[in-house]
Amino acid sequence: MRKEDALKKIFKGVKLDSLAVGEKSMVTKMNYVEGNFATLHTHPHEQCGYVISGEYRLIVEAPNGKIDVIMQPGDTYAIPGNTPHSFQVLKGGEVIDVFTPQREDYL
């Protein structure tokens, strides 16, 4: 898909582009501005991400202990489905997220 053909959406105040949607997964580009945040939440989707630009605080309530990390360009993460996590934007930028299965609420 060409980038200008990406499905653009605003979800809970965050602009996102659905870049590729498969049968079982999807790739999104999240376009964050400073101050955006996702409070502690869960969803059934596995979520893997790559930080392109910006700075973020990610907290994951993992079964083997809490993870609290500042993410910067080049950093990656993987969050299992149904795992509580939060995400705070410290400096605006872009993040690529892959969700399995695809998130119907992003389509």
mmCIF file with all atom_site columns, C-alpha atoms in Angstrom:
data_model
loop_
_atom_site.group_PDB
_atom_site.id
_atom_site.type_symbol
_atom_site.label_atom_id
_atom_site.label_alt_id
_atom_site.label_comp_id
_atom_site.label_asym_id
_atom_site.label_entity_id
_atom_site.label_seq_id
_atom_site.pdbx_PDB_ins_code
_atom_site.Cartn_x
_atom_site.Cartn_y
_atom_site.Cartn_z
_atom_site.occupancy
_atom_site.B_iso_or_equiv
_atom_site.pdbx_formal_charge
_atom_site.auth_seq_id
_atom_site.auth_comp_id
_atom_site.auth_asym_id
_atom_site.auth_atom_id
_atom_site.pdbx_PDB_model_num
ATOM 1   C CA . MET A 1 1   ? 0.000   0.000   0.000  1.00 0.00 ? 1   MET A CA 1
ATOM 2   C CA . ARG A 1 2   ? 1.222   3.493   -0.793 1.00 0.00 ? 2   ARG A CA 1
ATOM 3   C CA . LYS A 1 3   ? 1.543   5.789   2.240  1.00 0.00 ? 3   LYS A CA 1
ATOM 4   C CA . GLU A 1 4   ? -1.043  8.226   0.870  1.00 0.00 ? 4   GLU A CA 1
ATOM 5   C CA . ASP A 1 5   ? -3.552  5.333   0.769  1.00 0.00 ? 5   ASP A CA 1
ATOM 6   C CA . ALA A 1 6   ? -3.227  4.570   4.516  1.00 0.00 ? 6   ALA A CA 1
ATOM 7   C CA . LEU A 1 7   ? -6.472  4.636   6.486  1.00 0.00 ? 7   LEU A CA 1
ATOM 8   C CA . LYS A 1 8   ? -6.234  7.694   8.752  1.00 0.00 ? 8   LYS A CA 1
ATOM 9   C CA . LYS A 1 9   ? -8.142  7.837   12.031 1.00 0.00 ? 9   LYS A CA 1
ATOM 10  C CA . ILE A 1 10  ? -8.228  9.671   15.340 1.00 0.00 ? 10  ILE A CA 1
ATOM 11  C CA . PHE A 1 11  ? -8.656  7.289   18.280 1.00 0.00 ? 11  PHE A CA 1
ATOM 12  C CA . LYS A 1 12  ? -8.928  8.769   21.783 1.00 0.00 ? 12  LYS A CA 1
ATOM 13  C CA . GLY A 1 13  ? -7.198  11.940  20.613 1.00 0.00 ? 13  GLY A CA 1
ATOM 14  C CA . VAL A 1 14  ? -4.296  10.209  18.833 1.00 0.00 ? 14  VAL A CA 1
ATOM 15  C CA . LYS A 1 15  ? -3.903  10.401  15.063 1.00 0.00 ? 15  LYS A CA 1
ATOM 16  C CA . LEU A 1 16  ? -2.998  7.050   13.552 1.00 0.00 ? 16  LEU A CA 1
ATOM 17  C CA . ASP A 1 17  ? -2.472  5.571   10.109 1.00 0.00 ? 17  ASP A CA 1
ATOM 18  C CA . SER A 1 18  ? -3.367  1.920   9.476  1.00 0.00 ? 18  SER A CA 1
ATOM 19  C CA . LEU A 1 19  ? -0.562  1.029   7.079  1.00 0.00 ? 19  LEU A CA 1
ATOM 20  C CA . ALA A 1 20  ? -1.184  -2.656  6.401  1.00 0.00 ? 20  ALA A CA 1
ATOM 21  C CA . VAL A 1 21  ? -4.074  -4.859  7.449  1.00 0.00 ? 21  VAL A CA 1
ATOM 22  C CA . GLY A 1 22  ? -3.792  -8.628  7.111  1.00 0.00 ? 22  GLY A CA 1
ATOM 23  C CA . GLU A 1 23  ? -6.115  -11.445 8.077  1.00 0.00 ? 23  GLU A CA 1
ATOM 24  C CA . LYS A 1 24  ? -4.575  -11.794 11.547 1.00 0.00 ? 24  LYS A CA 1
ATOM 25  C CA . SER A 1 25  ? -2.495  -8.669  12.164 1.00 0.00 ? 25  SER A CA 1
ATOM 26  C CA . MET A 1 26  ? -2.131  -4.990  11.371 1.00 0.00 ? 26  MET A CA 1
ATOM 27  C CA . VAL A 1 27  ? 0.618   -2.379  11.229 1.00 0.00 ? 27  VAL A CA 1
ATOM 28  C CA . THR A 1 28  ? -0.134  1.162   12.401 1.00 0.00 ? 28  THR A CA 1
ATOM 29  C CA . LYS A 1 29  ? 1.860   4.376   12.615 1.00 0.00 ? 29  LYS A CA 1
ATOM 30  C CA . MET A 1 30  ? 0.908   6.340   15.697 1.00 0.00 ? 30  MET A CA 1
ATOM 31  C CA . ASN A 1 31  ? 1.409   10.105  15.349 1.00 0.00 ? 31  ASN A CA 1
ATOM 32  C CA . TYR A 1 32  ? 1.797   11.356  18.918 1.00 0.00 ? 32  TYR A CA 1
ATOM 33  C CA . VAL A 1 33  ? 1.934   14.884  20.300 1.00 0.00 ? 33  VAL A CA 1
ATOM 34  C CA . GLU A 1 34  ? 3.357   15.793  23.690 1.00 0.00 ? 34  GLU A CA 1
ATOM 35  C CA . GLY A 1 35  ? 0.770   15.221  26.390 1.00 0.00 ? 35  GLY A CA 1
ATOM 36  C CA . ASN A 1 36  ? -0.978  12.252  24.710 1.00 0.00 ? 36  ASN A CA 1
ATOM 37  C CA . PHE A 1 37  ? -1.319  9.296   27.059 1.00 0.00 ? 37  PHE A CA 1
ATOM 38  C CA . ALA A 1 38  ? -3.012  5.960   27.435 1.00 0.00 ? 38  ALA A CA 1
ATOM 39  C CA . THR A 1 39  ? -3.881  5.209   31.046 1.00 0.00 ? 39  THR A CA 1
ATOM 40  C CA . LEU A 1 40  ? -3.335  1.702   32.411 1.00 0.00 ? 40  LEU A CA 1
ATOM 41  C CA . HIS A 1 41  ? -5.417  -0.601  30.198 1.00 0.00 ? 41  HIS A CA 1
ATOM 42  C CA . THR A 1 42  ? -5.545  -4.049  28.624 1.00 0.00 ? 42  THR A CA 1
ATOM 43  C CA . HIS A 1 43  ? -6.670  -5.439  25.290 1.00 0.00 ? 43  HIS A CA 1
ATOM 44  C CA . PRO A 1 44  ? -6.600  -8.972  23.871 1.00 0.00 ? 44  PRO A CA 1
ATOM 45  C CA . HIS A 1 45  ? -4.104  -8.025  21.148 1.00 0.00 ? 45  HIS A CA 1
ATOM 46  C CA . GLU A 1 46  ? -0.386  -8.702  21.307 1.00 0.00 ? 46  GLU A CA 1
ATOM 47  C CA . GLN A 1 47  ? 1.298   -5.336  20.654 1.00 0.00 ? 47  GLN A CA 1
ATOM 48  C CA . CYS A 1 48  ? 4.839   -4.924  19.328 1.00 0.00 ? 48  CYS A CA 1
ATOM 49  C CA . GLY A 1 49  ? 6.292   -1.500  18.642 1.00 0.00 ? 49  GLY A CA 1
ATOM 50  C CA . TYR A 1 50  ? 9.256   0.423   17.246 1.00 0.00 ? 50  TYR A CA 1
ATOM 51  C CA . VAL A 1 51  ? 9.972   4.041   18.206 1.00 0.00 ? 51  VAL A CA 1
ATOM 52  C CA . ILE A 1 52  ? 10.793  6.149   15.142 1.00 0.00 ? 52  ILE A CA 1
ATOM 53  C CA . SER A 1 53  ? 10.937  9.525   16.888 1.00 0.00 ? 53  SER A CA 1
ATOM 54  C CA . GLY A 1 54  ? 9.887   11.188  20.144 1.00 0.00 ? 54  GLY A CA 1
ATOM 55  C CA . GLU A 1 55  ? 10.192  10.054  23.752 1.00 0.00 ? 55  GLU A CA 1
ATOM 56  C CA . TYR A 1 56  ? 7.728   7.938   25.731 1.00 0.00 ? 56  TYR A CA 1
ATOM 57  C CA . ARG A 1 57  ? 7.258   6.382   29.154 1.00 0.00 ? 57  ARG A CA 1
ATOM 58  C CA . LEU A 1 58  ? 5.997   2.807   28.934 1.00 0.00 ? 58  LEU A CA 1
ATOM 59  C CA . ILE A 1 59  ? 4.779   0.949   32.009 1.00 0.00 ? 59  ILE A CA 1
ATOM 60  C CA . VAL A 1 60  ? 3.916   -2.752  31.719 1.00 0.00 ? 60  VAL A CA 1
ATOM 61  C CA . GLU A 1 61  ? 2.495   -4.777  34.616 1.00 0.00 ? 61  GLU A CA 1
ATOM 62  C CA . ALA A 1 62  ? 4.228   -7.988  33.516 1.00 0.00 ? 62  ALA A CA 1
ATOM 63  C CA . PRO A 1 63  ? 3.619   -11.289 35.348 1.00 0.00 ? 63  PRO A CA 1
ATOM 64  C CA . ASN A 1 64  ? 7.287   -11.382 36.442 1.00 0.00 ? 64  ASN A CA 1
ATOM 65  C CA . GLY A 1 65  ? 7.375   -7.760  37.625 1.00 0.00 ? 65  GLY A CA 1
ATOM 66  C CA . LYS A 1 66  ? 6.641   -4.188  36.669 1.00 0.00 ? 66  LYS A CA 1
ATOM 67  C CA . ILE A 1 67  ? 8.514   -2.639  33.737 1.00 0.00 ? 67  ILE A CA 1
ATOM 68  C CA . ASP A 1 68  ? 8.860   1.172   33.773 1.00 0.00 ? 68  ASP A CA 1
ATOM 69  C CA . VAL A 1 69  ? 11.049  2.499   30.966 1.00 0.00 ? 69  VAL A CA 1
ATOM 70  C CA . ILE A 1 70  ? 11.692  5.664   28.960 1.00 0.00 ? 70  ILE A CA 1
ATOM 71  C CA . MET A 1 71  ? 11.607  4.791   25.241 1.00 0.00 ? 71  MET A CA 1
ATOM 72  C CA . GLN A 1 72  ? 13.619  6.721   22.621 1.00 0.00 ? 72  GLN A CA 1
ATOM 73  C CA . PRO A 1 73  ? 14.187  6.382   18.852 1.00 0.00 ? 73  PRO A CA 1
ATOM 74  C CA . GLY A 1 74  ? 15.326  2.881   17.924 1.00 0.00 ? 74  GLY A CA 1
ATOM 75  C CA . ASP A 1 75  ? 13.809  1.237   21.015 1.00 0.00 ? 75  ASP A CA 1
ATOM 76  C CA . THR A 1 76  ? 11.322  -1.629  20.680 1.00 0.00 ? 76  THR A CA 1
ATOM 77  C CA . TYR A 1 77  ? 8.784   -3.369  22.891 1.00 0.00 ? 77  TYR A CA 1
ATOM 78  C CA . ALA A 1 78  ? 6.467   -6.380  22.939 1.00 0.00 ? 78  ALA A CA 1
ATOM 79  C CA . ILE A 1 79  ? 3.393   -6.512  25.162 1.00 0.00 ? 79  ILE A CA 1
ATOM 80  C CA . PRO A 1 80  ? 1.484   -9.803  25.443 1.00 0.00 ? 80  PRO A CA 1
ATOM 81  C CA . GLY A 1 81  ? -2.296  -9.674  25.050 1.00 0.00 ? 81  GLY A CA 1
ATOM 82  C CA . ASN A 1 82  ? -4.343  -8.965  28.196 1.00 0.00 ? 82  ASN A CA 1
ATOM 83  C CA . THR A 1 83  ? -1.327  -7.439  29.975 1.00 0.00 ? 83  THR A CA 1
ATOM 84  C CA . PRO A 1 84  ? -1.949  -4.116  31.770 1.00 0.00 ? 84  PRO A CA 1
ATOM 85  C CA . HIS A 1 85  ? 0.140   -1.280  30.341 1.00 0.00 ? 85  HIS A CA 1
ATOM 86  C CA . SER A 1 86  ? 0.220   2.516   29.990 1.00 0.00 ? 86  SER A CA 1
ATOM 87  C CA . PHE A 1 87  ? 1.961   4.869   27.573 1.00 0.00 ? 87  PHE A CA 1
ATOM 88  C CA . GLN A 1 88  ? 2.800   8.540   28.119 1.00 0.00 ? 88  GLN A CA 1
ATOM 89  C CA . VAL A 1 89  ? 4.152   10.874  25.424 1.00 0.00 ? 89  VAL A CA 1
ATOM 90  C CA . LEU A 1 90  ? 7.028   12.956  26.826 1.00 0.00 ? 90  LEU A CA 1
ATOM 91  C CA . LYS A 1 91  ? 8.091   14.342  23.432 1.00 0.00 ? 91  LYS A CA 1
ATOM 92  C CA . GLY A 1 92  ? 5.899   14.043  20.320 1.00 0.00 ? 92  GLY A CA 1
ATOM 93  C CA . GLY A 1 93  ? 6.847   11.716  17.494 1.00 0.00 ? 93  GLY A CA 1
ATOM 94  C CA . GLU A 1 94  ? 5.967   8.552   15.593 1.00 0.00 ? 94  GLU A CA 1
ATOM 95  C CA . VAL A 1 95  ? 5.747   4.919   16.688 1.00 0.00 ? 95  VAL A CA 1
ATOM 96  C CA . ILE A 1 96  ? 5.065   1.850   14.556 1.00 0.00 ? 96  ILE A CA 1
ATOM 97  C CA . ASP A 1 97  ? 2.772   -0.669  16.288 1.00 0.00 ? 97  ASP A CA 1
ATOM 98  C CA . VAL A 1 98  ? 1.889   -4.174  15.134 1.00 0.00 ? 98  VAL A CA 1
ATOM 99  C CA . PHE A 1 99  ? -1.244  -5.730  16.629 1.00 0.00 ? 99  PHE A CA 1
ATOM 100 C CA . THR A 1 100 ? -2.206  -9.411  16.487 1.00 0.00 ? 100 THR A CA 1
ATOM 101 C CA . PRO A 1 101 ? -5.073  -9.977  15.945 1.00 0.00 ? 101 PRO A CA 1
ATOM 102 C CA . GLN A 1 102 ? -5.940  -6.751  14.146 1.00 0.00 ? 102 GLN A CA 1
ATOM 103 C CA . ARG A 1 103 ? -7.732  -4.033  16.131 1.00 0.00 ? 103 ARG A CA 1
ATOM 104 C CA . GLU A 1 104 ? -11.209 -3.557  14.724 1.00 0.00 ? 104 GLU A CA 1
ATOM 105 C CA . ASP A 1 105 ? -11.499 -0.252  16.629 1.00 0.00 ? 105 ASP A CA 1
ATOM 106 C CA . TYR A 1 106 ? -8.631  1.151   14.519 1.00 0.00 ? 106 TYR A CA 1
ATOM 107 C CA . LEU A 1 107 ? -10.334 0.376   11.197 1.00 0.00 ? 107 LEU A CA 1
#
